[in-house]
mmCIF file of C-alpha atoms in Angstrom:
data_model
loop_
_atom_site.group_PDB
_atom_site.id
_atom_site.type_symbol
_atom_site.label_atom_id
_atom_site.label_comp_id
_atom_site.label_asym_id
_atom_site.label_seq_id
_atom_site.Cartn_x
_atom_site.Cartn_y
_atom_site.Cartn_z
ATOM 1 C CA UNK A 1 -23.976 -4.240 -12.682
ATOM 2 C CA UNK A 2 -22.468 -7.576 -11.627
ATOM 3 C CA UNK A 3 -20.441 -7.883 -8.466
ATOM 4 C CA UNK A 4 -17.213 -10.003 -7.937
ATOM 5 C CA UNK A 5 -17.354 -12.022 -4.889
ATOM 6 C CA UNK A 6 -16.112 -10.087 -2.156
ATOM 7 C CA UNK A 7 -12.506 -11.401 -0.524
ATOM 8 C CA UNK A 8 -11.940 -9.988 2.513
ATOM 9 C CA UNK A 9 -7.893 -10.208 2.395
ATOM 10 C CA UNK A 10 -7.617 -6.929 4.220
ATOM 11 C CA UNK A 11 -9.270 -4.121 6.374
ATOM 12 C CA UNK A 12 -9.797 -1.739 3.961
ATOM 13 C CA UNK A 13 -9.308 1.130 6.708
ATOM 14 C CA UNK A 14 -6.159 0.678 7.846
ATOM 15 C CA UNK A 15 -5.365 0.050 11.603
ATOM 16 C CA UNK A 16 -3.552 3.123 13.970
ATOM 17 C CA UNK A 17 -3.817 5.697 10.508
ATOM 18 C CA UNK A 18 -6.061 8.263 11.601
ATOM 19 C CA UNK A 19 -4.410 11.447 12.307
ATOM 20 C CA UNK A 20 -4.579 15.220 11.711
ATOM 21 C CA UNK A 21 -3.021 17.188 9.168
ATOM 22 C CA UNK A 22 -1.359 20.829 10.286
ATOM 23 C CA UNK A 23 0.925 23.112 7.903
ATOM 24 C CA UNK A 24 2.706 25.550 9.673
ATOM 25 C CA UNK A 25 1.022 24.463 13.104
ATOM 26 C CA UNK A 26 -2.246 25.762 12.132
ATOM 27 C CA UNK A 27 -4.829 22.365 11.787
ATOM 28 C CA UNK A 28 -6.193 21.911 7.689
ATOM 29 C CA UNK A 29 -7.629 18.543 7.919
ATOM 30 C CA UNK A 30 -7.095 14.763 8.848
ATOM 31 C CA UNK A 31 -5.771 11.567 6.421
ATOM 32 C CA UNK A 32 -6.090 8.129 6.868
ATOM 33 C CA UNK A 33 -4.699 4.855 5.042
ATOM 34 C CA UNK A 34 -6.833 2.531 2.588
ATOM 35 C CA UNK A 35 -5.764 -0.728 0.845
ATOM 36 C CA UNK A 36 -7.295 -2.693 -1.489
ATOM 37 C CA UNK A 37 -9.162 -6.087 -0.153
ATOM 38 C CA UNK A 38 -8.405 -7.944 -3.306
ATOM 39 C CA UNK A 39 -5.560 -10.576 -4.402
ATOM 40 C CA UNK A 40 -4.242 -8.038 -7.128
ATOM 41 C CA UNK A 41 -3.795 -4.570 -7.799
ATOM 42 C CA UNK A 42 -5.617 -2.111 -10.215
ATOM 43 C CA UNK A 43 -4.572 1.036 -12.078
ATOM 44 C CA UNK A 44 -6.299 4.174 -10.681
ATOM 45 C CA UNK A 45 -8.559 4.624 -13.361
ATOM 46 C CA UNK A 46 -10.747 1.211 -12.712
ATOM 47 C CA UNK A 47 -12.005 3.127 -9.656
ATOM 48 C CA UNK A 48 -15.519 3.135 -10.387
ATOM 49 C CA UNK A 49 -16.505 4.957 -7.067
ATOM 50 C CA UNK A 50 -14.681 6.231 -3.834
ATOM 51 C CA UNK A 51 -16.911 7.865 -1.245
ATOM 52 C CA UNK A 52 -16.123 8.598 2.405
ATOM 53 C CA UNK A 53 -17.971 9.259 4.846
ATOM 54 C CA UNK A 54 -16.915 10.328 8.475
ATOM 55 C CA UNK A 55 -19.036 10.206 11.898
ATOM 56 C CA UNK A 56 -22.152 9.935 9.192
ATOM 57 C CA UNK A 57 -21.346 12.759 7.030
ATOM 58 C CA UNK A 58 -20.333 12.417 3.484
ATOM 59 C CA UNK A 59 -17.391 14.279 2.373
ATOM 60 C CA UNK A 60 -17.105 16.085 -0.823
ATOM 61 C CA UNK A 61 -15.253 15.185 -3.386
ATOM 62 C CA UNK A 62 -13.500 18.195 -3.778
ATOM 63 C CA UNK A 63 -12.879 18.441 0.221
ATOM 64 C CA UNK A 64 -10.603 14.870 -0.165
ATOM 65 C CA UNK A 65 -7.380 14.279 -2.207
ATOM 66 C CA UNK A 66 -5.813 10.682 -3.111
ATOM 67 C CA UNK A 67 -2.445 9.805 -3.061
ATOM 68 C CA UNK A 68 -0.167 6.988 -3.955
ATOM 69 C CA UNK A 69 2.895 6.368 -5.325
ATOM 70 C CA UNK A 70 4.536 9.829 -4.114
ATOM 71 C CA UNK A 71 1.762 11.518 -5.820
ATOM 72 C CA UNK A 72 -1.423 13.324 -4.332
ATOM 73 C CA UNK A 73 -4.430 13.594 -7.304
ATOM 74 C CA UNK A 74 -7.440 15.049 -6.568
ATOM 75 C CA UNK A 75 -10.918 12.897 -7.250
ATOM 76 C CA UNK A 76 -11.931 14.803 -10.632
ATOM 77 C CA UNK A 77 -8.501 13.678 -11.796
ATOM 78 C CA UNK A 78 -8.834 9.509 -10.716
ATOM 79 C CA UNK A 79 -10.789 8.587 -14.283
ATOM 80 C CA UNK A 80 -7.933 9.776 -16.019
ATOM 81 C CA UNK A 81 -4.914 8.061 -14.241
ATOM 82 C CA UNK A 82 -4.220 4.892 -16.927
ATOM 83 C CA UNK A 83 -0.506 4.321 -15.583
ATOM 84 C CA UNK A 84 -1.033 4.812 -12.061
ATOM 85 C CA UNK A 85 -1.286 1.454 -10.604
ATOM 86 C CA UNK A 86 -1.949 1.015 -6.972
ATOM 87 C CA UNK A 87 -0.259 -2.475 -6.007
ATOM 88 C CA UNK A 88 -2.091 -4.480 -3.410
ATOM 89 C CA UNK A 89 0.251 -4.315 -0.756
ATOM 90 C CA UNK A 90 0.279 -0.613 -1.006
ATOM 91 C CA UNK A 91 -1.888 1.717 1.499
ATOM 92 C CA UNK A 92 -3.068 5.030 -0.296
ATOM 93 C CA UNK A 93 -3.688 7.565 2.158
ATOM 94 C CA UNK A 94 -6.487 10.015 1.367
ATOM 95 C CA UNK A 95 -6.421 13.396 2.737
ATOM 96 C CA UNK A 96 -9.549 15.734 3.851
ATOM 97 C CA UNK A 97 -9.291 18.998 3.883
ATOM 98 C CA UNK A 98 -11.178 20.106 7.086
ATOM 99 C CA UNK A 99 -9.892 23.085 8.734
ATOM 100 C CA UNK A 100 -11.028 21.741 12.529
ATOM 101 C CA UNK A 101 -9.855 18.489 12.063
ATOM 102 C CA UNK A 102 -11.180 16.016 13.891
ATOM 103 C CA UNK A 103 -11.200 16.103 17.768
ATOM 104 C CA UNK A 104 -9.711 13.633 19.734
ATOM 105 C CA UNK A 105 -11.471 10.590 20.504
ATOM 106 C CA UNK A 106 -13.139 7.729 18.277
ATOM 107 C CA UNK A 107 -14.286 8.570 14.737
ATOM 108 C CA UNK A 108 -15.871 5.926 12.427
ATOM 109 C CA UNK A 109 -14.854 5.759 8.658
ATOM 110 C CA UNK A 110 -16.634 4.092 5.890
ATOM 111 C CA UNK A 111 -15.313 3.663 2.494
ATOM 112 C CA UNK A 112 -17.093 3.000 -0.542
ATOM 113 C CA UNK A 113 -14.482 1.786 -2.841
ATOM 114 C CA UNK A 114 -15.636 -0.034 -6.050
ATOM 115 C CA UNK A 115 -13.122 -0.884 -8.756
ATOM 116 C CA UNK A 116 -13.678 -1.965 -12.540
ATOM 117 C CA UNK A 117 -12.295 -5.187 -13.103
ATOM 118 C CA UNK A 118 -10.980 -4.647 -17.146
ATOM 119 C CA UNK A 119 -10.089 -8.259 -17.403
ATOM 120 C CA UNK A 120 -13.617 -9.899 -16.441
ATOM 121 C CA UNK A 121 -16.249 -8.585 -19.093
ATOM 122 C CA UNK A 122 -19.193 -9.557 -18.205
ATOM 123 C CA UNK A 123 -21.848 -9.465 -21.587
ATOM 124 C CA UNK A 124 -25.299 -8.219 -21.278
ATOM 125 C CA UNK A 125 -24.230 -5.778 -18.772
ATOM 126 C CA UNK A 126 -25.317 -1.940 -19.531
ATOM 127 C CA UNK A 127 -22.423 -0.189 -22.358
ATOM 128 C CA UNK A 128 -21.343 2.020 -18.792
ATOM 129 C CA UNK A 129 -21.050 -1.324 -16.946
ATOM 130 C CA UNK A 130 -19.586 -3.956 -19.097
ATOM 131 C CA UNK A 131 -17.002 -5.349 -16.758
ATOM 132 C CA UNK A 132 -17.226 -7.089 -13.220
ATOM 133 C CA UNK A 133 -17.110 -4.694 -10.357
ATOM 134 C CA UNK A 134 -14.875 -5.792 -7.247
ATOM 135 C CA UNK A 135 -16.242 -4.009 -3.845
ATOM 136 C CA UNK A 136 -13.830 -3.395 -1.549
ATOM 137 C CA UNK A 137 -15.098 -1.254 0.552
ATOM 138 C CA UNK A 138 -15.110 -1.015 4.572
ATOM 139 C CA UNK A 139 -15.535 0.486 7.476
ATOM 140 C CA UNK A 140 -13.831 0.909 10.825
ATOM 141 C CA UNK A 141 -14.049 3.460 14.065
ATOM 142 C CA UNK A 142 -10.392 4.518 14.579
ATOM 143 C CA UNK A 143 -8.691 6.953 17.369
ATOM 144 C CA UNK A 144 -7.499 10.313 16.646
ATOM 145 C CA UNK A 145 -4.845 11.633 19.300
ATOM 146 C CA UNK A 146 -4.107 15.247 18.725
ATOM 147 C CA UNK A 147 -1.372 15.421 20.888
ATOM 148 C CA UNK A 148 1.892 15.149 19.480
ATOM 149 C CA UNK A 149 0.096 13.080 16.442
ATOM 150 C CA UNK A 150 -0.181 9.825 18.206
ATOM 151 C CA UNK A 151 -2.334 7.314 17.401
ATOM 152 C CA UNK A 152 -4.088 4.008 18.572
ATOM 153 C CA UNK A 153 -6.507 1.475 18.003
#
């Protein structure tokens, strides 16, 4: 697989977005922002991988939603999404469904986040990787607040 040189435009966590998520007071979880650390955007289905992990542990796919664009799409569904384009200066937010939350305090968030790049084929790759992959991943330790759902750092 060949890499595109990394540009780090962007954090790729976004600052002060860590927060949890309650329906009808009771706590189901905790979102935070992403944005893509590139110069242009990509439509949802270039996203070769997206992997969090929080505090160490990986989260399941299926515990983790994505949404953008006034939309919320579950992982299985990201392959699939030809017209949703996610425009650099956009933050996604993805959602974990966690029914503790996270307690308050300092949690540390890494994102894998690899994207296809359709318009740099790259011969002699393997047929699943013909194209260029752009990583723009990161990582950051951000501060929930329970109370009241403010947040810092």
């Amino acid at each position: 697989m060949t890499f595109v040189m990394r540009l780090d435009f962007v954090d790729t966590v976004c600052d002060n977005s860590l927060v949890n998520t309650y329906i009808n007071d009771k706590k189901l979880g905790y979102e935070f922002q992403v944005r893509l650390s590139y110069y242009r955007g990509h439509y949802l289905s270039c996203i070769e991988e997206l992997t969090v992990v929080v505090d160490g542990k990986k989260i399941d796919s299926n515990d983790m939603t994505f949404c953008l664009n006034d939309k919320e799409f579950t992982m299985a569904q990201i392959p699939y999404l030809i017209s949703e384009f996610w425009n650099v200066n956009e933050a996604a937010t993805i959602k974990v469904y966690n029914p503790n939350g996270l307690d308050d305090g300092e949690h540390t968030i890494e994102v894998t986040l690899l994207l296809r790049n359709a318009y740099m084929f790259v011969p002699g790759n393997t047929p699943q990787h013909n194209y260029a992959v752009l990583d723009s991943s990161g990582s950051k330790t951000l501060l929930v607040k329970d109370a009241e759902g403010s947040r810092s750092r």
